[in-house]
Coordinates of C-alpha atoms in Angstrom, one line a residue:
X1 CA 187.2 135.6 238.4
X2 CA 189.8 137.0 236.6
X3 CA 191.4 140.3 237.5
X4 CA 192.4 142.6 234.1
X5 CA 195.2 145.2 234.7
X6 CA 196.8 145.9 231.4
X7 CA 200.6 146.6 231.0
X8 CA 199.2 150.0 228.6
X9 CA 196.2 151.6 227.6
X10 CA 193.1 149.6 225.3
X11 CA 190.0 151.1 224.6
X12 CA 186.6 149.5 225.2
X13 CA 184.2 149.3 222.2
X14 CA 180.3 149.5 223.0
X15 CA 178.5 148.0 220.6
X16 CA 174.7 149.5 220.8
X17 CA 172.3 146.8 221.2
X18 CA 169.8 148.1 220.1
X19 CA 171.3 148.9 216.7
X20 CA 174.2 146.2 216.0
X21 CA 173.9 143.1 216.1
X22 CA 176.3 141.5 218.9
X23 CA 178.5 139.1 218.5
X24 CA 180.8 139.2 221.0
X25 CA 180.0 137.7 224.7
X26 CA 178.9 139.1 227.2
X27 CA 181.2 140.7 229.9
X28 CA 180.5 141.9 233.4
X29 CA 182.8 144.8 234.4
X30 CA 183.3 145.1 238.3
X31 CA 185.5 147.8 239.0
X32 CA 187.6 147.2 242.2
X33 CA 186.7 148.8 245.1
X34 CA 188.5 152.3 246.0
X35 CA 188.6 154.2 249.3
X36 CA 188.0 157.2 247.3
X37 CA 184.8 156.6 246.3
X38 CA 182.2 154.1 246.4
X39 CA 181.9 151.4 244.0
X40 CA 179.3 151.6 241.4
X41 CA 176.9 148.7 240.3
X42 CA 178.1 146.1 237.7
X43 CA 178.0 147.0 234.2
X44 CA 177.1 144.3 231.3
X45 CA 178.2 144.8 227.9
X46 CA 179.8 143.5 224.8
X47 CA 183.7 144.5 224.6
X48 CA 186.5 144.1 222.7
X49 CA 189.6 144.9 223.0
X50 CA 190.9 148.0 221.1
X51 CA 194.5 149.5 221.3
X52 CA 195.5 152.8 221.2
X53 CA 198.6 154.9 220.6
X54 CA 198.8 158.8 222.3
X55 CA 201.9 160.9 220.3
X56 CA 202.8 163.5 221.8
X57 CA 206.1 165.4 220.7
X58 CA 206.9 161.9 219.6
X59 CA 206.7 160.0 222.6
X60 CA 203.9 157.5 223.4
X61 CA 202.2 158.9 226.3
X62 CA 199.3 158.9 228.4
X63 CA 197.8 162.2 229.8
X64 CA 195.7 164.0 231.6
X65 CA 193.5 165.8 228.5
X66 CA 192.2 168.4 229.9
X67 CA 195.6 169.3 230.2
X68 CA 196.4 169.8 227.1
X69 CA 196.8 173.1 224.9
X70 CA 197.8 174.9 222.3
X71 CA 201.1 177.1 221.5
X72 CA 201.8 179.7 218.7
X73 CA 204.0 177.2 217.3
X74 CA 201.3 174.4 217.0
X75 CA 203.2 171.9 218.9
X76 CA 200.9 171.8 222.2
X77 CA 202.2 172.6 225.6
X78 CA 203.6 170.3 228.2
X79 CA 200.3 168.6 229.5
X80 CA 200.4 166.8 232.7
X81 CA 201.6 163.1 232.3
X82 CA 200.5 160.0 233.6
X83 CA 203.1 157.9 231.6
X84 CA 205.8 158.3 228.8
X85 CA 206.5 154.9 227.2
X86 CA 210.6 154.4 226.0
X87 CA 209.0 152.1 223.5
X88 CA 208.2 154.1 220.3
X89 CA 204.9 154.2 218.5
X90 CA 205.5 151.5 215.6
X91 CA 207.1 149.0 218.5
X92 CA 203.8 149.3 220.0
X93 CA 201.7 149.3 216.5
X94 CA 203.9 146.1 215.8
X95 CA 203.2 144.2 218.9
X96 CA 199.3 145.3 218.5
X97 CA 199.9 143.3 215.0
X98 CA 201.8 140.4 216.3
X99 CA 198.7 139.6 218.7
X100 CA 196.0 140.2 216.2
X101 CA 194.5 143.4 218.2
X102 CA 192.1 145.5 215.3
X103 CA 190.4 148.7 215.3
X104 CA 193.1 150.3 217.4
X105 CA 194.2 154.1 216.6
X106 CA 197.2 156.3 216.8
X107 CA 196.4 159.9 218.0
X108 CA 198.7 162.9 217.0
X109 CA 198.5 165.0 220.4
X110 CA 200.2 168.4 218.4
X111 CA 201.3 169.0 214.9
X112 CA 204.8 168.8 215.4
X113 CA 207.0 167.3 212.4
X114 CA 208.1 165.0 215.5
X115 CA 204.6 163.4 216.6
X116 CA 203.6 162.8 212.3
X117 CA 206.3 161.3 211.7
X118 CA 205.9 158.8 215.0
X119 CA 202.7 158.2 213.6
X120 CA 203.5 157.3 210.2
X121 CA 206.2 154.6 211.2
X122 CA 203.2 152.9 213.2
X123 CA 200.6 153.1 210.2
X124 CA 203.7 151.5 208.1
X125 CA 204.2 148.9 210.9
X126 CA 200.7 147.6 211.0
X127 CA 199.1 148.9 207.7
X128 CA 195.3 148.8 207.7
X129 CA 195.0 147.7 211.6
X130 CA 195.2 151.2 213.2
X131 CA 192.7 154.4 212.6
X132 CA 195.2 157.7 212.8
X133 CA 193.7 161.1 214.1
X134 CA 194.8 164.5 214.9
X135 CA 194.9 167.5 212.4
X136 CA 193.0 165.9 209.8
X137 CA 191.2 167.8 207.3
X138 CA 190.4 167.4 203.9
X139 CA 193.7 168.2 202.3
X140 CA 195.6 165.7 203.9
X141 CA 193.1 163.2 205.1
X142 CA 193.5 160.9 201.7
X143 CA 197.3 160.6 202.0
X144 CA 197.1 159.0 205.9
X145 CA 194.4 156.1 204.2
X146 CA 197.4 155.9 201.4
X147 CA 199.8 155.8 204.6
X148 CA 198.3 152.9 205.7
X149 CA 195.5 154.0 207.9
X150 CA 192.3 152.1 208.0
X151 CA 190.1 154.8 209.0
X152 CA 190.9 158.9 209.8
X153 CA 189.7 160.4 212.8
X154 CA 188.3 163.9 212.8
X155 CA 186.7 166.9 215.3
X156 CA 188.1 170.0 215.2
X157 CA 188.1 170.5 211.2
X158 CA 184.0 169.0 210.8
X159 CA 183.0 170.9 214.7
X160 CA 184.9 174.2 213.8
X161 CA 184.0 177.2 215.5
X162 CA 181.6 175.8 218.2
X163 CA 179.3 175.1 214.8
X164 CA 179.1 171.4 212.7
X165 CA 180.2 172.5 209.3
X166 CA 178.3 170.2 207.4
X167 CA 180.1 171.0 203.8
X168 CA 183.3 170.1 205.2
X169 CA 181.7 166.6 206.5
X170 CA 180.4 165.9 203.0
X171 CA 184.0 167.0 201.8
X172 CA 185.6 164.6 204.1
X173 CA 183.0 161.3 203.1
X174 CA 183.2 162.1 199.3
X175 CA 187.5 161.5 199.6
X176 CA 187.6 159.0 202.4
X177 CA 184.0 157.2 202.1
X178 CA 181.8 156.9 204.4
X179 CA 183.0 153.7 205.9
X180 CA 186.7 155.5 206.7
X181 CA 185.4 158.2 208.8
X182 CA 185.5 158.1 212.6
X183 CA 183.3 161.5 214.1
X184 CA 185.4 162.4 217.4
X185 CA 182.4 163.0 219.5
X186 CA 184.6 163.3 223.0
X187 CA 182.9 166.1 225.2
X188 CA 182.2 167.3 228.8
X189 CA 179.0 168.3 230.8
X190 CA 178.1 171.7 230.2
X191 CA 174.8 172.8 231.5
X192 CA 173.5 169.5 232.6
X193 CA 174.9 168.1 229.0
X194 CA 177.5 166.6 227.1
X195 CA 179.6 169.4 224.9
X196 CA 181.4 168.4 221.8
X197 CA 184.3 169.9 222.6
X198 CA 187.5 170.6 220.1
X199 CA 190.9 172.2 219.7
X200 CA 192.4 169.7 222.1
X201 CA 189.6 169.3 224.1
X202 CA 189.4 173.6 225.5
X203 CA 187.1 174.8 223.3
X204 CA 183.0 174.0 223.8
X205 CA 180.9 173.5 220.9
X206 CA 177.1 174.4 220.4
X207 CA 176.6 170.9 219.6
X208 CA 175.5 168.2 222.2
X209 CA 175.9 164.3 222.3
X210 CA 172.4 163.5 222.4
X211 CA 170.5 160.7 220.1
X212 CA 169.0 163.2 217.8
X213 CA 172.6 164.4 216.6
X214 CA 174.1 160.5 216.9
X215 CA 171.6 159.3 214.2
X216 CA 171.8 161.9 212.1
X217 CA 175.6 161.9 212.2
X218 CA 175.7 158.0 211.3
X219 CA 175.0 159.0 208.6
X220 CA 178.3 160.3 207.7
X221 CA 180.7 157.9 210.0
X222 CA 181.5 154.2 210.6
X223 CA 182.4 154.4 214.1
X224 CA 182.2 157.7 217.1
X225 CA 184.8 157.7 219.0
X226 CA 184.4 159.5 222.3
X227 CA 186.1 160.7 225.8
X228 CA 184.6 161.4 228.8
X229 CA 186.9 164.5 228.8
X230 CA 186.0 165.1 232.4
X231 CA 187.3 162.1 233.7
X232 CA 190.0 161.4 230.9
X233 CA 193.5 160.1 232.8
X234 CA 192.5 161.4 235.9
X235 CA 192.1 158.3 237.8
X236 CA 188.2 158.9 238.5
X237 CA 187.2 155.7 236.4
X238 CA 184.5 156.1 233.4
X239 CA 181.7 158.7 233.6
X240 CA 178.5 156.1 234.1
X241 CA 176.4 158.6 232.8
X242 CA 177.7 159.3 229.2
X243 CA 178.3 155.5 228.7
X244 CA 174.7 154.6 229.6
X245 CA 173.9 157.4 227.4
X246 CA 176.0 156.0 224.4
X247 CA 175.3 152.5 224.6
X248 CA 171.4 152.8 224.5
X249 CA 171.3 155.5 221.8
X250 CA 174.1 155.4 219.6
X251 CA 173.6 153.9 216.3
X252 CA 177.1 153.0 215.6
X253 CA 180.0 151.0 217.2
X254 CA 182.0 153.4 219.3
X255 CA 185.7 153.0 221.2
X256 CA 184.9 155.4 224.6
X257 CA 187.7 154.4 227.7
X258 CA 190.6 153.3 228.7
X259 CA 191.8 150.4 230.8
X260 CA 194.8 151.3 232.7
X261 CA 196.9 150.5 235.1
X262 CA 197.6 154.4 236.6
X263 CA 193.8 155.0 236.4
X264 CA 191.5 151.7 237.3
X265 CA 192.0 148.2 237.2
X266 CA 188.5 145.9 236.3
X267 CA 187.3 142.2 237.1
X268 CA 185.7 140.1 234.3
X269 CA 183.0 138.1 236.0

């Protein structure tokens, strides 16, 4: 058995089953047991290996996101930090690169001239091997594709005021295609369910991760990407419940979790 503790964040990708072929082996994930709570059963799924890139100010960081909020000046406030990096984000994007890692993303955590910028050097270091998100719309969501992005990642703009605005999803496929969109879907339990939630993860929407609202939104996205926002760099490990509820219903590929080192280290059986 060989233990996985990675030296900075990946992403799992859950495949659904019943939807997507799989291709990839099958892993079981043991999580190592904790005093602080009690270990939950083994989990068997598909995985690969995503990377990802949180810019925030500039810096490559890793944070508690709930903590994170807006200022007048649209840069975001201090959130609480689990980890700043002193490597910048296109060292990382070229090492991701150098060992072959796809489907990875670089999030803008503000929309400071300092964190676009960060995330433009690492779209030009691995062009076409990272997705790009934050502050996308449809005015500027062509030029990070031209950038090099391979995909754009978008909530706030298509989820805008607690609503889906379904004309600006249509805007957003008609420029990008179809096959360049990734839906944000990250959320937290409201009510017994899972909220979209937007604006840096503080505002609830009225819409719900549930399967009727997956499959209809595959319609408009190649992949979901989603957070269990209530659990998200807190060190409480993955929320059971919205994976079990993404992997049986969801009709597309989505990246959900990190591994990490600060939060949880796994055994591949």
């Amino acid at each position: 058995m060989r233990s996985l503790a990675a030296p900075h964040s990946f992403r799992v990708f859950v495949n659904s089953p019943i939807f997507r072929p799989i291709k990839l082996p099958f892993l079981t994930l043991n999580p190592l047991s904790s005093p602080s709570r009690r270990s939950p059963a083994s989990v068997q799924c598909a995985v690969q290996f995503r990377p990802c890139i949180d810019i925030h100010k500039g810096k490559v960081k890793q944070i508690v996101g709930s903590t994170l909020q807006d200022l007048k000046g649209g840069d975001g406030s201090d959130p609480v930090t689990n980890f700043e990096s002193d490597k910048s984000a296109a060292e990382y994007a070229a090492l991701y690169k150098q060992d072959g890692l796809t489907g990875g993303h670089v999030i803008m955590l503000g929309a400071d001239p300092l964190s676009k910028a960060s995330a433009l050097e690492a779209l030009h270091a691995y062009p076409g091997g990272l997705q790009v998100g934050g502050g996308i719309n449809s005015d500027n969501c062509l030029s990070y594709i031209e950038e090099g992005a391979s995909h754009v990642i978008v909530t706030s703009y298509v989820f805008n005021n607690g609503q889906m605005d379904l004309g600006r999803l249509k805007d957003l496929v008609q420029i990008v295609g179809k096959d360049r969109l990734v839906l944000d879907l990250s959320c937290r339990k409201k009510d017994g369910k899972y909220a979209i939630v937007t604006d840096r993860w503080q505002k609830f929407s009225d819409v719900f991760v549930d399967p009727d609202v997956m499959e209809f939104l595959a319609n408009f996205a190649d992949e979901f990407l989603v957070h269990g926002v209530d659990v998200e760099g807190k060190k409480l490990g993955i929320d059971e419940e919205l994976v079990a509820l993404l992997g049986k219903h969801s009709p597309v590929g989505i990246p959900w979790f990190y591994f990490h080192p600060l939060e949880q280290s796994f055994q591949i059986a």
